[in-house]
Amino acid sequence: MTKHYAIRDWPEGERPRERLLQEGPRRLTPAELLAIILRTGARGQSAVDLARALLREWEGLAGLEAAEPQALAETKGMGPAKIAQVKAALELGRRLLAEVERAARPRIASSKDVLELMAPRLRGIQRERCEVILLNGGNEVVALETLSEGSLTESPVYPRDILQRANRHHAAAVILVHNHPSGHSQPSAGDRTLTEELVLAGELLRVPLLDHVIIGRRDHFSFADRGLIEEYRRRPSRPA
């Protein structure tokens, strides 16, 4: 029978807490990190043994985070204090991830922000490409998706495709962006029709189109800046 020593009896260079301080947290396994939070194990097992048992039973950190406290209490060695420590640590990790994700999300406040985000993706390519920027309620970018890439002069886009993607990402609003390989940024009749259809569809489904930006070689055209988005919004819906 293998004897399980308490971590305090381990050689100092093998103890998780000392290793974290000397080598950094990234050198430790999930079980070793969890053992630092648990601090102690149960009778006959070290904190690392208990951590491994928890990760195995709940199939990793995600399962452990979703587990109810009452279910965790059924594991030998898991009392209220340890359960609270584990839950607090996992919640801190979740909140840290949310902060990092928020910081990484650009916020769109104008067509200039759209141009800064999208010009590197669209300027210089030889075919027309249409992209959609999906935004949350704070106008932060939650996703960028390519809708279509077509010929030198046309890239077909369908309103239903844009709205489906908005629903998939739980977007609160969308911005349509495409390039004109010819270099000019003035909208075609088709661009105007599509924009109007998207404004009307977005109003009905409560996923508003905030802008449609066309990127040329040296300039850009914004439907919102020209007042066209608001103009289309005020127009009565066309009969089906």
Short mmCIF file of C-alpha atoms in Angstrom, two decimals:
data_model
loop_
_atom_site.label_atom_id
_atom_site.label_comp_id
_atom_site.label_asym_id
_atom_site.label_seq_id
_atom_site.Cartn_x
_atom_site.Cartn_y
_atom_site.Cartn_z
CA MET A 1 0.00 0.00 0.00
CA THR A 2 1.33 3.42 -0.98
CA LYS A 3 1.69 5.79 1.92
CA HIS A 4 0.39 9.34 1.27
CA TYR A 5 2.49 11.87 3.11
CA ALA A 6 1.22 15.34 3.96
CA ILE A 7 2.62 18.01 1.65
CA ARG A 8 4.53 19.55 4.54
CA ASP A 9 6.53 16.31 4.68
CA TRP A 10 7.52 16.54 1.00
CA PRO A 11 10.95 17.85 -0.03
CA GLU A 12 10.69 21.65 -0.25
CA GLY A 13 11.43 21.65 -3.98
CA GLU A 14 8.37 19.47 -4.62
CA ARG A 15 5.78 21.38 -2.58
CA PRO A 16 3.28 23.19 -4.84
CA ARG A 17 3.24 26.47 -2.88
CA GLU A 18 7.03 26.76 -2.78
CA ARG A 19 7.28 25.78 -6.47
CA LEU A 20 4.73 28.44 -7.42
CA LEU A 21 6.73 31.13 -5.65
CA GLN A 22 10.04 29.98 -7.13
CA GLU A 23 9.00 28.93 -10.66
CA GLY A 24 5.71 30.74 -11.26
CA PRO A 25 2.15 29.38 -11.46
CA ARG A 26 2.38 28.29 -15.09
CA ARG A 27 4.80 25.51 -14.18
CA LEU A 28 2.22 23.83 -11.93
CA THR A 29 -0.46 21.38 -13.00
CA PRO A 30 -4.16 22.14 -12.37
CA ALA A 31 -4.11 19.63 -9.52
CA GLU A 32 -1.13 21.34 -7.88
CA LEU A 33 -2.76 24.77 -8.20
CA LEU A 34 -6.00 23.45 -6.78
CA ALA A 35 -4.05 21.83 -3.90
CA ILE A 36 -2.70 25.25 -2.90
CA ILE A 37 -6.28 26.50 -2.62
CA LEU A 38 -7.41 23.43 -0.65
CA ARG A 39 -4.36 23.70 1.66
CA THR A 40 -4.99 20.30 3.28
CA GLY A 41 -6.23 16.93 2.13
CA ALA A 42 -8.22 14.29 3.97
CA ARG A 43 -7.24 11.33 6.12
CA GLY A 44 -4.81 9.22 4.16
CA GLN A 45 -4.43 11.67 1.24
CA SER A 46 -2.56 14.89 0.59
CA ALA A 47 -4.09 18.08 -0.78
CA VAL A 48 -2.73 17.11 -4.23
CA ASP A 49 -4.42 13.70 -3.96
CA LEU A 50 -7.71 15.40 -3.06
CA ALA A 51 -7.32 17.88 -5.92
CA ARG A 52 -6.69 15.06 -8.39
CA ALA A 53 -9.75 13.21 -7.11
CA LEU A 54 -11.93 16.29 -7.55
CA LEU A 55 -10.70 16.98 -11.07
CA ARG A 56 -11.19 13.36 -12.02
CA GLU A 57 -14.67 13.16 -10.50
CA TRP A 58 -15.89 16.43 -12.09
CA GLU A 59 -13.98 16.02 -15.36
CA GLY A 60 -11.86 19.14 -15.02
CA LEU A 61 -12.19 22.70 -13.84
CA ALA A 62 -15.33 23.48 -15.86
CA GLY A 63 -17.19 20.61 -14.22
CA LEU A 64 -15.89 21.62 -10.81
CA GLU A 65 -17.07 25.20 -11.36
CA ALA A 66 -20.57 23.99 -12.31
CA ALA A 67 -20.87 21.55 -9.39
CA GLU A 68 -23.29 22.43 -6.62
CA PRO A 69 -21.78 22.85 -3.12
CA GLN A 70 -24.00 20.05 -1.82
CA ALA A 71 -22.56 17.66 -4.42
CA LEU A 72 -18.98 18.67 -3.61
CA ALA A 73 -19.64 18.00 0.07
CA GLU A 74 -20.11 14.33 -0.75
CA THR A 75 -16.39 14.04 -1.55
CA LYS A 76 -14.31 12.89 1.41
CA GLY A 77 -12.35 15.83 2.82
CA MET A 78 -14.54 18.56 1.29
CA GLY A 79 -16.09 20.60 4.06
CA PRO A 80 -17.75 24.03 3.85
CA ALA A 81 -14.46 25.95 4.10
CA LYS A 82 -12.76 24.04 1.28
CA ILE A 83 -15.85 24.26 -0.92
CA ALA A 84 -16.02 28.03 -0.38
CA GLN A 85 -12.30 28.38 -1.16
CA VAL A 86 -12.61 26.43 -4.41
CA LYS A 87 -15.74 28.26 -5.52
CA ALA A 88 -14.18 31.65 -4.73
CA ALA A 89 -11.00 30.83 -6.67
CA LEU A 90 -12.93 29.62 -9.72
CA GLU A 91 -15.16 32.71 -9.66
CA LEU A 92 -12.08 34.94 -9.53
CA GLY A 93 -10.73 33.13 -12.58
CA ARG A 94 -14.03 33.61 -14.40
CA ARG A 95 -14.09 37.32 -13.61
CA LEU A 96 -10.47 37.74 -14.69
CA LEU A 97 -11.28 36.11 -18.03
CA ALA A 98 -14.27 38.44 -18.46
CA GLU A 99 -12.07 41.48 -17.75
CA VAL A 100 -9.46 40.35 -20.26
CA GLU A 101 -12.11 39.72 -22.89
CA ARG A 102 -13.68 43.14 -22.31
CA ALA A 103 -10.30 44.85 -22.56
CA ALA A 104 -9.59 43.05 -25.84
CA ARG A 105 -12.89 44.11 -27.41
CA PRO A 106 -12.67 47.32 -29.41
CA ARG A 107 -15.60 49.69 -29.02
CA ILE A 108 -17.18 51.20 -32.11
CA ALA A 109 -18.31 54.80 -31.65
CA SER A 110 -17.97 56.15 -35.20
CA SER A 111 -17.22 55.25 -38.79
CA LYS A 112 -13.59 56.15 -38.09
CA ASP A 113 -13.47 53.32 -35.55
CA VAL A 114 -14.89 50.98 -38.20
CA LEU A 115 -12.26 52.14 -40.68
CA GLU A 116 -9.43 51.63 -38.17
CA LEU A 117 -10.64 48.10 -37.43
CA MET A 118 -11.52 46.99 -40.95
CA ALA A 119 -9.25 48.83 -43.40
CA PRO A 120 -6.27 46.50 -42.76
CA ARG A 121 -8.56 43.53 -43.56
CA LEU A 122 -10.17 44.94 -46.69
CA ARG A 123 -7.95 47.47 -48.40
CA GLY A 124 -5.79 46.12 -51.17
CA ILE A 125 -7.62 42.85 -51.82
CA GLN A 126 -8.65 42.33 -55.42
CA ARG A 127 -12.15 40.96 -54.87
CA GLU A 128 -15.11 42.48 -53.16
CA ARG A 129 -15.50 41.09 -49.66
CA CYS A 130 -18.36 41.79 -47.28
CA GLU A 131 -17.95 41.51 -43.52
CA VAL A 132 -20.24 42.04 -40.57
CA ILE A 133 -19.22 43.49 -37.21
CA LEU A 134 -21.35 42.05 -34.41
CA LEU A 135 -21.72 44.26 -31.35
CA ASN A 136 -23.00 43.90 -27.81
CA GLY A 137 -25.20 46.44 -26.03
CA GLY A 138 -22.16 48.61 -25.27
CA ASN A 139 -21.13 48.73 -28.95
CA GLU A 140 -18.16 46.46 -28.21
CA VAL A 141 -17.13 44.01 -30.91
CA VAL A 142 -18.12 40.45 -30.02
CA ALA A 143 -17.31 38.92 -33.42
CA LEU A 144 -16.17 39.69 -36.96
CA GLU A 145 -17.43 37.41 -39.70
CA THR A 146 -16.95 37.27 -43.45
CA LEU A 147 -20.32 37.10 -45.18
CA SER A 148 -19.15 36.65 -48.74
CA GLU A 149 -16.29 37.18 -51.16
CA GLY A 150 -17.21 37.65 -54.78
CA SER A 151 -15.99 39.09 -58.05
CA LEU A 152 -14.22 42.34 -58.79
CA THR A 153 -17.52 44.20 -58.61
CA GLU A 154 -19.97 42.16 -56.56
CA SER A 155 -20.20 40.15 -53.35
CA PRO A 156 -23.73 38.85 -52.74
CA VAL A 157 -25.12 39.31 -49.23
CA TYR A 158 -28.49 38.28 -47.83
CA PRO A 159 -30.14 40.01 -44.85
CA ARG A 160 -31.24 36.69 -43.36
CA ASP A 161 -27.60 35.52 -43.22
CA ILE A 162 -26.57 38.62 -41.28
CA LEU A 163 -29.44 38.28 -38.83
CA GLN A 164 -28.75 34.57 -38.31
CA ARG A 165 -25.16 35.37 -37.37
CA ALA A 166 -26.34 38.13 -35.05
CA ASN A 167 -28.62 35.66 -33.28
CA ARG A 168 -25.83 33.09 -33.05
CA HIS A 169 -23.57 35.56 -31.23
CA HIS A 170 -26.40 37.19 -29.25
CA ALA A 171 -25.45 40.50 -30.86
CA ALA A 172 -27.38 43.64 -29.98
CA ALA A 173 -26.51 45.45 -33.22
CA VAL A 174 -24.55 44.99 -36.44
CA ILE A 175 -22.41 47.03 -38.81
CA LEU A 176 -21.94 45.97 -42.42
CA VAL A 177 -18.59 46.66 -44.09
CA HIS A 178 -17.33 45.93 -47.57
CA ASN A 179 -14.60 47.09 -49.91
CA HIS A 180 -14.67 48.37 -53.47
CA PRO A 181 -11.66 46.94 -55.31
CA SER A 182 -12.11 49.64 -57.96
CA GLY A 183 -10.92 52.11 -55.36
CA HIS A 184 -13.92 54.45 -55.18
CA SER A 185 -16.19 54.34 -52.14
CA GLN A 186 -19.49 55.64 -53.50
CA PRO A 187 -22.33 53.14 -52.97
CA SER A 188 -23.98 51.40 -55.88
CA ALA A 189 -27.73 51.12 -56.29
CA GLY A 190 -27.43 47.58 -54.94
CA ASP A 191 -25.54 48.82 -51.86
CA ARG A 192 -28.33 51.30 -51.14
CA THR A 193 -31.07 48.71 -51.58
CA LEU A 194 -29.32 46.17 -49.35
CA THR A 195 -28.75 48.77 -46.65
CA GLU A 196 -32.38 49.81 -46.65
CA GLU A 197 -33.50 46.16 -46.44
CA LEU A 198 -31.16 45.55 -43.50
CA VAL A 199 -32.38 48.65 -41.67
CA LEU A 200 -36.00 47.54 -42.03
CA ALA A 201 -35.26 43.91 -41.11
CA GLY A 202 -33.17 44.97 -38.12
CA GLU A 203 -35.95 47.20 -36.84
CA LEU A 204 -38.44 44.34 -37.04
CA LEU A 205 -36.14 41.85 -35.31
CA ARG A 206 -34.61 44.35 -32.86
CA VAL A 207 -31.08 43.90 -34.18
CA PRO A 208 -30.44 47.35 -35.63
CA LEU A 209 -28.01 48.06 -38.42
CA LEU A 210 -25.93 50.93 -37.05
CA ASP A 211 -23.96 51.62 -40.21
CA HIS A 212 -22.84 50.31 -43.57
CA VAL A 213 -19.30 51.39 -44.38
CA ILE A 214 -17.75 51.07 -47.82
CA ILE A 215 -13.97 51.17 -47.87
CA GLY A 216 -12.23 52.53 -50.96
CA ARG A 217 -8.58 52.91 -51.74
CA ARG A 218 -8.13 56.25 -49.99
CA ASP A 219 -11.49 57.11 -48.47
CA HIS A 220 -14.67 55.56 -47.13
CA PHE A 221 -18.42 56.06 -47.31
CA SER A 222 -20.58 55.77 -44.20
CA PHE A 223 -24.35 55.48 -44.57
CA ALA A 224 -24.76 56.61 -40.97
CA ASP A 225 -22.56 59.70 -41.41
CA ARG A 226 -24.62 60.72 -44.45
CA GLY A 227 -27.85 60.36 -42.48
CA LEU A 228 -29.09 57.52 -44.67
CA ILE A 229 -29.53 54.94 -41.89
CA GLU A 230 -31.90 57.30 -40.09
CA GLU A 231 -33.64 58.17 -43.36
CA TYR A 232 -34.28 54.50 -44.14
CA ARG A 233 -35.46 53.94 -40.57
CA ARG A 234 -38.10 56.66 -40.91
CA ARG A 235 -39.46 55.28 -44.16
CA PRO A 236 -42.59 53.15 -43.95
CA SER A 237 -42.03 49.42 -44.42
CA ARG A 238 -42.55 48.31 -47.97
CA PRO A 239 -45.36 45.80 -48.59
CA ALA A 240 -44.23 42.19 -48.83
#
